[in-house]
Amino acid sequence: GDSVTQMEGPVTLSEEAFLTINCTYTATGYPSLFWYVQYPGEGLQLLLKATKADDKGSNKGFEATYRKETTSFHLEKGSVQVSDSAVYFCALSSSGGYQKVTFGTGTKLQVIP
Amino acid sequence: DTEVTQTPKHLVMGMTNKKSLKCEQHMGHRAMYWYKQKAKKPPELMFVYSYEKLSINESVPSRFSPECPNSSLLNLHLHALQPEDSALYLCASSQEKGAGSYEQYFGPGTRLTVT
């Protein structure tokens, strides 16, 4: 079945540091890939998405590239802010089961001033 | 507008109570979802409605009863819950198949505590 593996947290960074959160996936067919962010006490917000190989999703300074050859969708940001502190979920929606989203376990990011 | 709204924001109920959670979206989405999220875990799918009809039930206990009165509204009726049902309940919506990409948009959730 489908699965998403993302790096264990928590990740603690200083403000303005470079962020990478690794995500790899296993899926049949050609899944769509997503990053969601969840701030404390809130629901999930779609951060970015990519629907085919080599697509780059980007939003609010975050980027991730759909790499089919390595089955990866790593999240990056060049300079993090304290306000980026949250839990980040990598997720996929497979082409055959579009209504079911498979989530990774989440990575908590803490940015300190 | 990519907003999904949920009420109430917080709910405390006893094990013998009956309560309902409500969800609303005005994005024209025809698929709507209920998820349960425990602390430090990803959301777990409970139910999926497609064109107002229940299409997926992930073996959820009958004390949870979903309802989709129309294409914009989704309810979750709660009865005789257990303390282990305490969690954040999230509603989401998405386009249906054939309508483009299927990313799901989530509401802010209802924090449920069962005493």
CSV table of C-alpha atoms in Angstrom, one decimal:
chain,number,residue,atom,x,y,z
A,1,GLY,CA,0.0,0.0,0.0
A,2,ASP,CA,0.9,3.7,-0.1
A,3,SER,CA,3.2,5.1,2.6
A,4,VAL,CA,5.0,8.3,3.4
A,5,THR,CA,8.2,8.5,5.5
A,6,GLN,CA,9.4,11.8,6.8
A,7,MET,CA,12.3,12.6,9.1
A,8,GLU,CA,11.8,12.4,12.8
A,9,GLY,CA,11.5,15.6,14.8
A,10,PRO,CA,11.7,17.8,16.6
A,11,VAL,CA,13.9,19.9,14.4
A,12,THR,CA,15.3,23.0,16.2
A,13,LEU,CA,16.8,25.8,14.1
A,14,SER,CA,17.9,29.3,14.8
A,15,GLU,CA,16.1,32.1,13.0
A,16,GLU,CA,17.4,32.7,9.4
A,17,ALA,CA,18.8,29.1,9.2
A,18,PHE,CA,18.2,26.9,6.2
A,19,LEU,CA,15.5,24.2,6.5
A,20,THR,CA,15.2,20.8,5.0
A,21,ILE,CA,12.6,18.3,6.0
A,22,ASN,CA,13.0,15.0,4.2
A,23,CYS,CA,10.1,13.1,2.8
A,24,THR,CA,10.1,9.9,0.8
A,25,TYR,CA,7.1,7.9,-0.5
A,26,THR,CA,5.9,4.6,-1.8
A,27,ALA,CA,2.9,4.5,-4.1
A,28,THR,CA,1.5,2.9,-7.1
A,29,GLY,CA,1.0,4.9,-10.2
A,30,TYR,CA,1.5,8.7,-10.2
A,31,PRO,CA,0.5,10.2,-6.9
A,32,SER,CA,0.0,13.9,-6.1
A,33,LEU,CA,2.2,15.1,-3.3
A,34,PHE,CA,1.5,17.7,-0.7
A,35,TRP,CA,3.0,19.5,2.3
A,36,TYR,CA,0.6,20.5,5.0
A,37,VAL,CA,1.4,22.7,8.0
A,38,GLN,CA,-0.3,22.7,11.4
A,39,TYR,CA,0.2,25.5,13.8
A,40,PRO,CA,-0.5,24.9,17.5
A,41,GLY,CA,-4.2,24.5,18.2
A,42,GLU,CA,-5.2,24.8,14.6
A,43,GLY,CA,-6.2,22.6,11.6
A,44,LEU,CA,-4.0,21.6,8.7
A,45,GLN,CA,-3.2,24.2,6.0
A,46,LEU,CA,-2.1,23.2,2.6
A,47,LEU,CA,1.4,24.6,2.1
A,48,LEU,CA,2.2,23.5,-1.4
A,49,LYS,CA,1.6,20.7,-3.8
A,50,ALA,CA,3.0,19.0,-6.9
A,51,THR,CA,1.0,16.7,-9.2
A,52,LYS,CA,3.6,15.3,-11.6
A,53,ALA,CA,7.3,14.4,-11.8
A,54,ASP,CA,9.7,17.4,-11.7
A,55,ASP,CA,7.0,19.8,-10.6
A,56,LYS,CA,8.1,22.3,-8.0
A,57,GLY,CA,5.6,23.5,-5.5
A,58,SER,CA,6.3,26.7,-3.7
A,59,ASN,CA,4.5,29.0,-1.2
A,60,LYS,CA,5.6,31.5,1.4
A,61,GLY,CA,9.3,30.8,0.7
A,62,PHE,CA,8.9,27.1,1.0
A,63,GLU,CA,9.7,24.8,-1.9
A,64,ALA,CA,9.6,21.1,-2.7
A,65,THR,CA,10.3,19.2,-5.9
A,66,TYR,CA,8.6,16.0,-7.0
A,67,ARG,CA,11.4,13.6,-7.7
A,68,LYS,CA,10.1,10.4,-9.1
A,69,GLU,CA,13.5,8.8,-9.6
A,70,THR,CA,14.2,9.0,-5.8
A,71,THR,CA,10.5,9.0,-4.7
A,72,SER,CA,11.1,12.1,-2.7
A,73,PHE,CA,9.5,15.4,-2.0
A,74,HIS,CA,11.8,17.2,0.4
A,75,LEU,CA,10.6,20.5,1.9
A,76,GLU,CA,13.1,23.4,1.9
A,77,LYS,CA,13.2,27.0,3.0
A,78,GLY,CA,16.2,29.3,2.7
A,79,SER,CA,15.7,31.4,5.9
A,80,VAL,CA,13.2,30.3,8.6
A,81,GLN,CA,11.4,32.6,10.9
A,82,VAL,CA,10.1,32.1,14.4
A,83,SER,CA,6.6,32.2,12.9
A,84,ASP,CA,7.4,29.0,10.9
A,85,SER,CA,7.4,27.0,14.1
A,86,ALA,CA,4.7,24.3,13.5
A,87,VAL,CA,4.3,20.6,12.6
A,88,TYR,CA,4.8,19.8,8.9
A,89,PHE,CA,3.1,16.8,7.3
A,90,CYS,CA,4.1,15.3,4.0
A,91,ALA,CA,1.2,13.6,2.2
A,92,LEU,CA,0.2,11.9,-1.0
A,93,SER,CA,-2.9,11.1,-2.8
A,94,SER,CA,-2.6,8.2,-5.2
A,95,SER,CA,-4.1,8.2,-8.6
A,96,GLY,CA,-6.2,5.2,-8.0
A,97,GLY,CA,-7.5,6.3,-4.5
A,98,TYR,CA,-7.8,10.0,-4.8
A,99,GLN,CA,-10.1,10.4,-1.8
A,100,LYS,CA,-7.6,8.8,0.6
A,101,VAL,CA,-4.7,10.9,1.6
A,102,THR,CA,-1.7,9.1,3.2
A,103,PHE,CA,0.1,11.3,5.7
A,104,GLY,CA,3.6,11.0,7.1
A,105,THR,CA,4.0,11.1,10.9
A,106,GLY,CA,4.7,14.8,10.9
A,107,THR,CA,7.9,16.8,11.8
A,108,LYS,CA,7.8,19.4,14.5
A,109,LEU,CA,9.9,22.5,13.7
A,110,GLN,CA,10.9,24.9,16.4
A,111,VAL,CA,12.6,28.1,15.4
A,112,ILE,CA,14.4,30.0,18.1
A,113,PRO,CA,15.3,33.7,17.9
B,1,ASP,CA,-12.0,31.5,-0.9
B,2,THR,CA,-10.5,28.3,0.5
B,3,GLU,CA,-12.2,28.3,3.9
B,4,VAL,CA,-13.8,25.4,5.7
B,5,THR,CA,-15.5,26.4,8.9
B,6,GLN,CA,-16.2,24.2,11.9
B,7,THR,CA,-18.4,24.7,15.0
B,8,PRO,CA,-18.0,24.5,17.9
B,9,LYS,CA,-14.3,25.1,18.4
B,10,HIS,CA,-14.3,23.3,21.7
B,11,LEU,CA,-16.7,20.7,23.1
B,12,VAL,CA,-16.8,19.0,26.5
B,13,MET,CA,-19.4,16.2,26.8
B,14,GLY,CA,-20.2,13.4,29.2
B,15,MET,CA,-20.4,9.8,28.1
B,16,THR,CA,-24.2,9.8,28.0
B,17,ASN,CA,-24.6,13.1,26.1
B,18,LYS,CA,-25.6,13.5,22.4
B,19,LYS,CA,-23.9,16.3,20.5
B,20,SER,CA,-23.2,17.3,16.9
B,21,LEU,CA,-20.2,18.8,15.2
B,22,LYS,CA,-20.8,21.0,12.1
B,23,CYS,CA,-18.7,21.8,9.1
B,24,GLU,CA,-19.4,24.1,6.2
B,25,GLN,CA,-17.6,25.0,2.9
B,26,HIS,CA,-18.5,27.3,0.0
B,27,MET,CA,-15.9,26.2,-2.5
B,28,GLY,CA,-18.2,24.1,-4.6
B,29,HIS,CA,-16.4,21.0,-3.5
B,30,ARG,CA,-18.4,17.8,-3.8
B,31,ALA,CA,-16.2,15.6,-1.6
B,32,MET,CA,-16.2,16.1,2.2
B,33,TYR,CA,-14.3,14.3,4.9
B,34,TRP,CA,-14.1,13.7,8.7
B,35,TYR,CA,-10.8,13.0,10.3
B,36,LYS,CA,-9.8,12.3,13.9
B,37,GLN,CA,-6.4,13.5,15.1
B,38,LYS,CA,-4.8,12.5,18.4
B,39,ALA,CA,-2.0,14.5,19.9
B,40,LYS,CA,1.3,14.3,18.0
B,41,LYS,CA,-0.2,12.0,15.3
B,42,PRO,CA,-1.3,12.6,11.7
B,43,PRO,CA,-5.1,12.8,11.0
B,44,GLU,CA,-6.9,9.5,10.6
B,45,LEU,CA,-9.7,9.3,8.1
B,46,MET,CA,-13.1,8.4,9.4
B,47,PHE,CA,-15.7,9.1,6.7
B,48,VAL,CA,-15.8,10.4,3.1
B,49,TYR,CA,-18.9,11.9,1.4
B,50,SER,CA,-19.0,12.2,-2.4
B,51,TYR,CA,-22.0,14.1,-3.9
B,52,GLU,CA,-23.7,14.0,-0.5
B,53,LYS,CA,-23.5,10.2,-0.3
B,54,LEU,CA,-21.3,8.2,2.1
B,55,SER,CA,-18.6,6.6,0.0
B,56,ILE,CA,-16.0,5.6,2.6
B,57,ASN,CA,-16.5,4.5,6.3
B,58,GLU,CA,-13.2,3.5,7.8
B,59,SER,CA,-14.8,1.0,10.2
B,60,VAL,CA,-15.8,3.8,12.6
B,61,PRO,CA,-17.8,2.8,15.7
B,62,SER,CA,-21.5,3.5,15.4
B,63,ARG,CA,-21.4,6.0,18.2
B,64,PHE,CA,-20.2,8.3,15.5
B,65,SER,CA,-22.9,9.1,12.9
B,66,PRO,CA,-22.1,11.3,9.9
B,67,GLU,CA,-24.7,13.2,7.9
B,68,CYS,CA,-24.4,15.4,4.8
B,69,PRO,CA,-27.6,17.5,4.5
B,70,ASN,CA,-26.4,19.3,1.3
B,71,SER,CA,-23.3,19.9,-0.8
B,72,SER,CA,-22.0,22.6,1.6
B,73,LEU,CA,-22.7,21.0,5.0
B,74,LEU,CA,-21.4,18.1,6.9
B,75,ASN,CA,-22.3,17.0,10.4
B,76,LEU,CA,-21.0,14.4,12.8
B,77,HIS,CA,-23.4,13.2,15.4
B,78,LEU,CA,-21.9,11.9,18.6
B,79,HIS,CA,-23.6,9.6,21.1
B,80,ALA,CA,-22.4,7.5,24.1
B,81,LEU,CA,-18.7,8.4,23.5
B,82,GLN,CA,-15.8,7.1,25.5
B,83,PRO,CA,-13.0,9.1,27.0
B,84,GLU,CA,-10.6,7.6,24.4
B,85,ASP,CA,-12.7,9.5,21.7
B,86,SER,CA,-11.3,12.7,23.0
B,87,ALA,CA,-9.3,14.3,20.1
B,88,LEU,CA,-9.3,17.0,17.5
B,89,TYR,CA,-12.0,16.4,14.9
B,90,LEU,CA,-11.1,17.8,11.5
B,91,CYS,CA,-13.4,18.4,8.5
B,92,ALA,CA,-12.0,18.7,5.0
B,93,SER,CA,-13.3,19.2,1.5
B,94,SER,CA,-11.9,18.7,-2.0
B,95,GLN,CA,-12.8,18.6,-5.7
B,96,GLU,CA,-14.2,15.4,-7.0
B,97,LYS,CA,-12.4,13.1,-9.5
B,98,GLY,CA,-12.1,14.6,-13.0
B,99,ALA,CA,-12.2,18.2,-11.7
B,100,GLY,CA,-8.5,18.8,-11.5
B,101,SER,CA,-6.2,18.3,-8.5
B,102,TYR,CA,-7.7,16.8,-5.4
B,103,GLU,CA,-5.9,18.6,-2.5
B,104,GLN,CA,-8.0,18.7,0.6
B,105,TYR,CA,-8.7,21.9,2.5
B,106,PHE,CA,-9.1,21.5,6.2
B,107,GLY,CA,-11.1,23.4,8.8
B,108,PRO,CA,-9.7,24.5,12.1
B,109,GLY,CA,-11.1,21.5,13.9
B,110,THR,CA,-13.3,20.9,17.0
B,111,ARG,CA,-11.4,20.0,20.2
B,112,LEU,CA,-13.5,17.3,21.8
B,113,THR,CA,-13.1,16.2,25.4
B,114,VAL,CA,-15.2,13.3,26.7
B,115,THR,CA,-15.5,13.2,30.5
